[in-house]
Short mmCIF file of C-alpha atoms in Angstrom, two decimals:
data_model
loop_
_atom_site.label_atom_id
_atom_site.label_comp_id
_atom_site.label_asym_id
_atom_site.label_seq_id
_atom_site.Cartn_x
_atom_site.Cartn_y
_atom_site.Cartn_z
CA UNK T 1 100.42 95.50 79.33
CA UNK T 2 102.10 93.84 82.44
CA UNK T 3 105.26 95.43 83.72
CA UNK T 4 105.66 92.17 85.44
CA UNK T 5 104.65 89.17 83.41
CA UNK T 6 105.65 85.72 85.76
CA UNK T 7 105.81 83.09 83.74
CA UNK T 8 105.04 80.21 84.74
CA UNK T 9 101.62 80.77 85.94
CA UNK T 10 100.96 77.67 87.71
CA UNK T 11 104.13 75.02 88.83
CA UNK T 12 103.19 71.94 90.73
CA UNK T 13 106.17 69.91 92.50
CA UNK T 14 107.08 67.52 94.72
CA UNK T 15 108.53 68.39 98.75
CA UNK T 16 112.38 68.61 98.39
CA UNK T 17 112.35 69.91 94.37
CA UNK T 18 113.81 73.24 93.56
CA UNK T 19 111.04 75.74 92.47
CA UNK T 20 112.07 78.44 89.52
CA UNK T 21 109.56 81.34 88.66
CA UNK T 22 110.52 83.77 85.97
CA UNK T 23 109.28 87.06 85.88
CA UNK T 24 110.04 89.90 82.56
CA UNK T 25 109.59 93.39 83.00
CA UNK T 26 109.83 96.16 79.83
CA UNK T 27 111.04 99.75 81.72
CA UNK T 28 114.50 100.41 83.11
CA UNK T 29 114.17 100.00 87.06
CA UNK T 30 116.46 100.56 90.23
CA UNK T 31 114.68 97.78 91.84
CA UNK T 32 112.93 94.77 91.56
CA UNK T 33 110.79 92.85 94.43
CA UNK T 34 109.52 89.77 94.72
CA UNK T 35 106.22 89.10 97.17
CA UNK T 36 104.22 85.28 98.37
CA UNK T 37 100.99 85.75 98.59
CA UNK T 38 98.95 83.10 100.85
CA UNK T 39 95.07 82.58 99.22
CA UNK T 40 93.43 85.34 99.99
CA UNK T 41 95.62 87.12 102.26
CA UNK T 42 98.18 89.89 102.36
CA UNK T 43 101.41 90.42 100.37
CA UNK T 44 104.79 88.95 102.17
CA UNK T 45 107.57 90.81 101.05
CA UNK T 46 110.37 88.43 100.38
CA UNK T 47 113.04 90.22 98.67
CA UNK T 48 114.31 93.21 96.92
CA UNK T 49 117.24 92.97 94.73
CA UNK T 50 118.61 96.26 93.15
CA UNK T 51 119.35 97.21 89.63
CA UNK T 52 123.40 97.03 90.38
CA UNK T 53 123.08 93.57 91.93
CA UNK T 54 123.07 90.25 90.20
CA UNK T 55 122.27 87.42 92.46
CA UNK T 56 120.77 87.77 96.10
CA UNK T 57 120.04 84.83 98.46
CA UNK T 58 118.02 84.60 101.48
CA UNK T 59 117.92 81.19 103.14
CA UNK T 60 116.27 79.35 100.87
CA UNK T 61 115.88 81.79 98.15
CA UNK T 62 117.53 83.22 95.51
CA UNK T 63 116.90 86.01 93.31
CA UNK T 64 118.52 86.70 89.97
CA UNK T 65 118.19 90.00 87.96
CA UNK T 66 119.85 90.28 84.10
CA UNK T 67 118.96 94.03 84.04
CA UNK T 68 120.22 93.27 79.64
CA UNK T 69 117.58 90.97 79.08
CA UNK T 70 114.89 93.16 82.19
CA UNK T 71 114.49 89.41 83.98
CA UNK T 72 114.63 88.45 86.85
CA UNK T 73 114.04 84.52 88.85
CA UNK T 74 113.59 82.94 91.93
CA UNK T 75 114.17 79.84 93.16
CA UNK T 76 113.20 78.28 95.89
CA UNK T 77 115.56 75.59 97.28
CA UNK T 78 114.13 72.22 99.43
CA UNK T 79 111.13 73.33 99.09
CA UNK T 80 108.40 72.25 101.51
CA UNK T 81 104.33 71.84 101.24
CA UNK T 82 104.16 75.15 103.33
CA UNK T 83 105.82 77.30 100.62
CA UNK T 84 102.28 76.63 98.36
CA UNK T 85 101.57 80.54 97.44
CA UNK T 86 101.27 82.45 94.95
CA UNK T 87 104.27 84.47 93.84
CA UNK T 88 104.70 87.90 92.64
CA UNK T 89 107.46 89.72 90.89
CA UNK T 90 106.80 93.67 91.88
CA UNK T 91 108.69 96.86 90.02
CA UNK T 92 108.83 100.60 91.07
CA UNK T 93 106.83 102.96 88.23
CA UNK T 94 108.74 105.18 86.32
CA UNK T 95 106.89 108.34 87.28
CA UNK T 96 106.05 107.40 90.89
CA UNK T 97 108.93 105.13 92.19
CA UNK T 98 106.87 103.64 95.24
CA UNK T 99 104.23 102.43 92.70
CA UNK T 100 104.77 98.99 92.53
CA UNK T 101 103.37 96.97 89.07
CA UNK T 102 102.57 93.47 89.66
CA UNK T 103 102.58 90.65 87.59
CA UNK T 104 100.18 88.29 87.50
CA UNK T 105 101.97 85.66 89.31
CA UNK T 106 102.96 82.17 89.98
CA UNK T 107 100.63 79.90 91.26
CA UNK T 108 102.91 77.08 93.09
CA UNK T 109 101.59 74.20 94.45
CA UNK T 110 104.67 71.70 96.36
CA UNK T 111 102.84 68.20 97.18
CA UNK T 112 104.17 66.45 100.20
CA UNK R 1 103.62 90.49 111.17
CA UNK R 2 103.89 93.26 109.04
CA UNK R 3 102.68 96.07 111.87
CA UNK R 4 100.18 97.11 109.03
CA UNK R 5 96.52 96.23 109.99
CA UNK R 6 93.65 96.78 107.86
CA UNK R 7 89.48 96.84 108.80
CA UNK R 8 86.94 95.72 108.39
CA UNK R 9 88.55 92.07 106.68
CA UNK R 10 85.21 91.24 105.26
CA UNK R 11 82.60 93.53 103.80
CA UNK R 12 79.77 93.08 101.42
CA UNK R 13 77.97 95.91 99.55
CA UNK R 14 75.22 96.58 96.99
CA UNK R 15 75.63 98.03 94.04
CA UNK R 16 75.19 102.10 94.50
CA UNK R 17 76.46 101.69 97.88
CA UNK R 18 79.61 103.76 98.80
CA UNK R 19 82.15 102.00 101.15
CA UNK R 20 85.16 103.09 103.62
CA UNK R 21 88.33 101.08 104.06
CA UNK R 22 90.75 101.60 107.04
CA UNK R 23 94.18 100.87 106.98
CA UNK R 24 96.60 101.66 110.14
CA UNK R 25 100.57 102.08 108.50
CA UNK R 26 103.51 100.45 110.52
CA UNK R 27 104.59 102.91 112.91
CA UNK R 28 107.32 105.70 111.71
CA UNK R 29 105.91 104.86 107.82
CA UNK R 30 105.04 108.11 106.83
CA UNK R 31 103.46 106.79 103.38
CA UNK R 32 100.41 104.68 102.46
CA UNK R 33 99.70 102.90 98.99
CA UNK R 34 96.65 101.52 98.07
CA UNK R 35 96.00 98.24 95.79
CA UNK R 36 93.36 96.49 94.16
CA UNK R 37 93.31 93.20 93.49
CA UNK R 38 90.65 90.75 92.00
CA UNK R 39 90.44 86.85 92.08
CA UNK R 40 93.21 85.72 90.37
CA UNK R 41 95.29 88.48 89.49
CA UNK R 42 97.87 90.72 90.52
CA UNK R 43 97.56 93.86 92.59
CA UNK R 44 96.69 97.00 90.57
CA UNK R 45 97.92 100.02 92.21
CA UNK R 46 95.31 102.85 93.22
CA UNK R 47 96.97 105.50 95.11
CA UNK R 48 99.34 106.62 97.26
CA UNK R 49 99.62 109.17 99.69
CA UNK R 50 102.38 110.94 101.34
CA UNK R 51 102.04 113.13 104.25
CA UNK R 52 98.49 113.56 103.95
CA UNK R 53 98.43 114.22 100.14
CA UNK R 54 97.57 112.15 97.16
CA UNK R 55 101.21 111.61 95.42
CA UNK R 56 100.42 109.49 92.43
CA UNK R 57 97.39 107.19 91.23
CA UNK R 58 96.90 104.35 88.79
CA UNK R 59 94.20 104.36 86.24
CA UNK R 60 91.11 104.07 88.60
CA UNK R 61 87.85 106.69 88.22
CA UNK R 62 86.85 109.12 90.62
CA UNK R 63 84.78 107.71 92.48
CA UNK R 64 87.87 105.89 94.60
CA UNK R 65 89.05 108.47 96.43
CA UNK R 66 91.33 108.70 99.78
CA UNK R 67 92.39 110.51 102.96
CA UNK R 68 95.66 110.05 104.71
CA UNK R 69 95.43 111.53 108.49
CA UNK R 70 97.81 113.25 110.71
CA UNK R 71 99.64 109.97 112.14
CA UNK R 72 99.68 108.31 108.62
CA UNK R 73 97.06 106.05 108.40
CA UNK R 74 94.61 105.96 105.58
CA UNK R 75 91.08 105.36 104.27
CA UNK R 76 90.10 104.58 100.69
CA UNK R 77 86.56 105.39 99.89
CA UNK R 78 84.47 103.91 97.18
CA UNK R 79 81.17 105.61 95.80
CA UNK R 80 79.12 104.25 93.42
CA UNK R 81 79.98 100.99 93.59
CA UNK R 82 79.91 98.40 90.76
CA UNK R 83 80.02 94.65 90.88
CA UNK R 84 83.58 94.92 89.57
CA UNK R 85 84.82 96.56 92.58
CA UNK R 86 84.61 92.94 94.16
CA UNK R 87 88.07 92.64 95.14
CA UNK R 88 90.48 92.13 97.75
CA UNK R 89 91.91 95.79 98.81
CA UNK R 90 95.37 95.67 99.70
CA UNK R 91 96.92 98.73 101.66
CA UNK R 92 101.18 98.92 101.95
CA UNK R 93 103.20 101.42 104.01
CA UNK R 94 106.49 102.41 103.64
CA UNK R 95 109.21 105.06 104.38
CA UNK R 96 109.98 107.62 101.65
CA UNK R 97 108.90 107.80 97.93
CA UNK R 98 111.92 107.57 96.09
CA UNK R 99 110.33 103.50 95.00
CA UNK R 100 113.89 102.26 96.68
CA UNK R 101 112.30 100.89 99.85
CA UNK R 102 110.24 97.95 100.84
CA UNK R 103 106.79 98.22 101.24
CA UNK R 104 104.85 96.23 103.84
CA UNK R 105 101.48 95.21 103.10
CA UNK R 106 98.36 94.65 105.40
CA UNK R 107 96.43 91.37 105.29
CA UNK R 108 93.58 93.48 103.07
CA UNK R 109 89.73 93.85 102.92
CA UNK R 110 87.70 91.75 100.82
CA UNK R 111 84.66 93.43 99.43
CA UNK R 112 81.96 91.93 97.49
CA UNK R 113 79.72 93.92 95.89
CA UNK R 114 75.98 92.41 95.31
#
């Protein structure tokens, strides 16, 4: 099963609506990362919020981790046609710690 | 940018065939991780190697195998290849292994196997 399970998998809103994407993970981690994937294209690495912090921004994002319930969300604030991706929550492995698990992501789609 | 590149960014193969990816790590990364990823899923992680030595691997055969080089860039060799292999082939550098730093991904190879 998923380490990372994003739920939803596909959110469709309008330019200037707040975007929230949920991700659940089932192992104790000292990190969790979330990446926007562009079809077809590399991972961009967006942010990385550790197991002692709660909330994390950056510009328009921010990242939420309840380490109690192993969830974690981002929002996306303003949002703007341009920030259509796919978006994955990513956690270390227990036996490897650079292994990152993927979900299977969030498929957002912002209409202008 | 992530400094990462990755070649060739399109390949097609037949099935049998064996196939070499190339992926260059952003400079003073001393560690390479390899992912595959098929249409409409996450990435599934393959390897990773750490100063030129395999240092963990997901639950892929044999027949994908890897080389990491004196200045820390990295191939990933298929043999065999199956249909399923079609995928996009992610590669991500990074600093250390202690799974506390961010890793920087290259804009991957798509294969398709025939």
């Amino acid at each position: 099963s998923q380490q990372g399970e994003e739920d939803p998998q596909a959110l469709s809103i309008q330019e200037g609506e707040n975007a929230t994407m949920n991700c659940s993970y089932k192992t104790s981690i000292n990190n969790l990362q979330w990446y926007r994937q562009n079809s077809g294209r590399g991972l961009v690495h967006l942010i990385l919020i550790r197991s002692n912090e709660r909330e994390k921004h950056s510009g328009r994002l921010r990242v939420t981790l309840d380490t109690s319930k192993k969830s974690s969300s981002l929002l996306i604030t303003a949002s703007r046609a341009a920030d259509s991706a796919s978006y994955f929550c990513a956690t270390p492995g227990e036996t490897s710690g650079s292994r990152l698990t993927f979900g299977e992501g969030t498929q957002l789609t912002v209409n202008p | 940018e992530t400094g990462v590149t990755q070649s060739p960014t399109h390949l097609i193969k037949t099935r049998g065939q064996q196939v070499t990816l190339r992926c260059s790590s952003q400079s003073g990364h001393n560690t390479v991780s390899w992912y595959q990823q098929a249409l409409g899923q996450g990435p599934q992680f393959i390897f990773q190697y750490y100063r030129e030595e395999e240092n963990g691997r997901g639950n892929f055969p044999p027949r994908f195998s890897g080389l990491q080089f004196p200045n820390y860039s990295s191939e990933l060799n298929v043999n065999a290849l199956e249909l399923d292999d079609s995928a996009l082939y992610l590669c991500a550098s990074s600093l250390a292994t202690g799974g506390r730093e961010t890793q920087y991904f290259g804009p991957g190879t798509r294969l398709l196997v025939l």
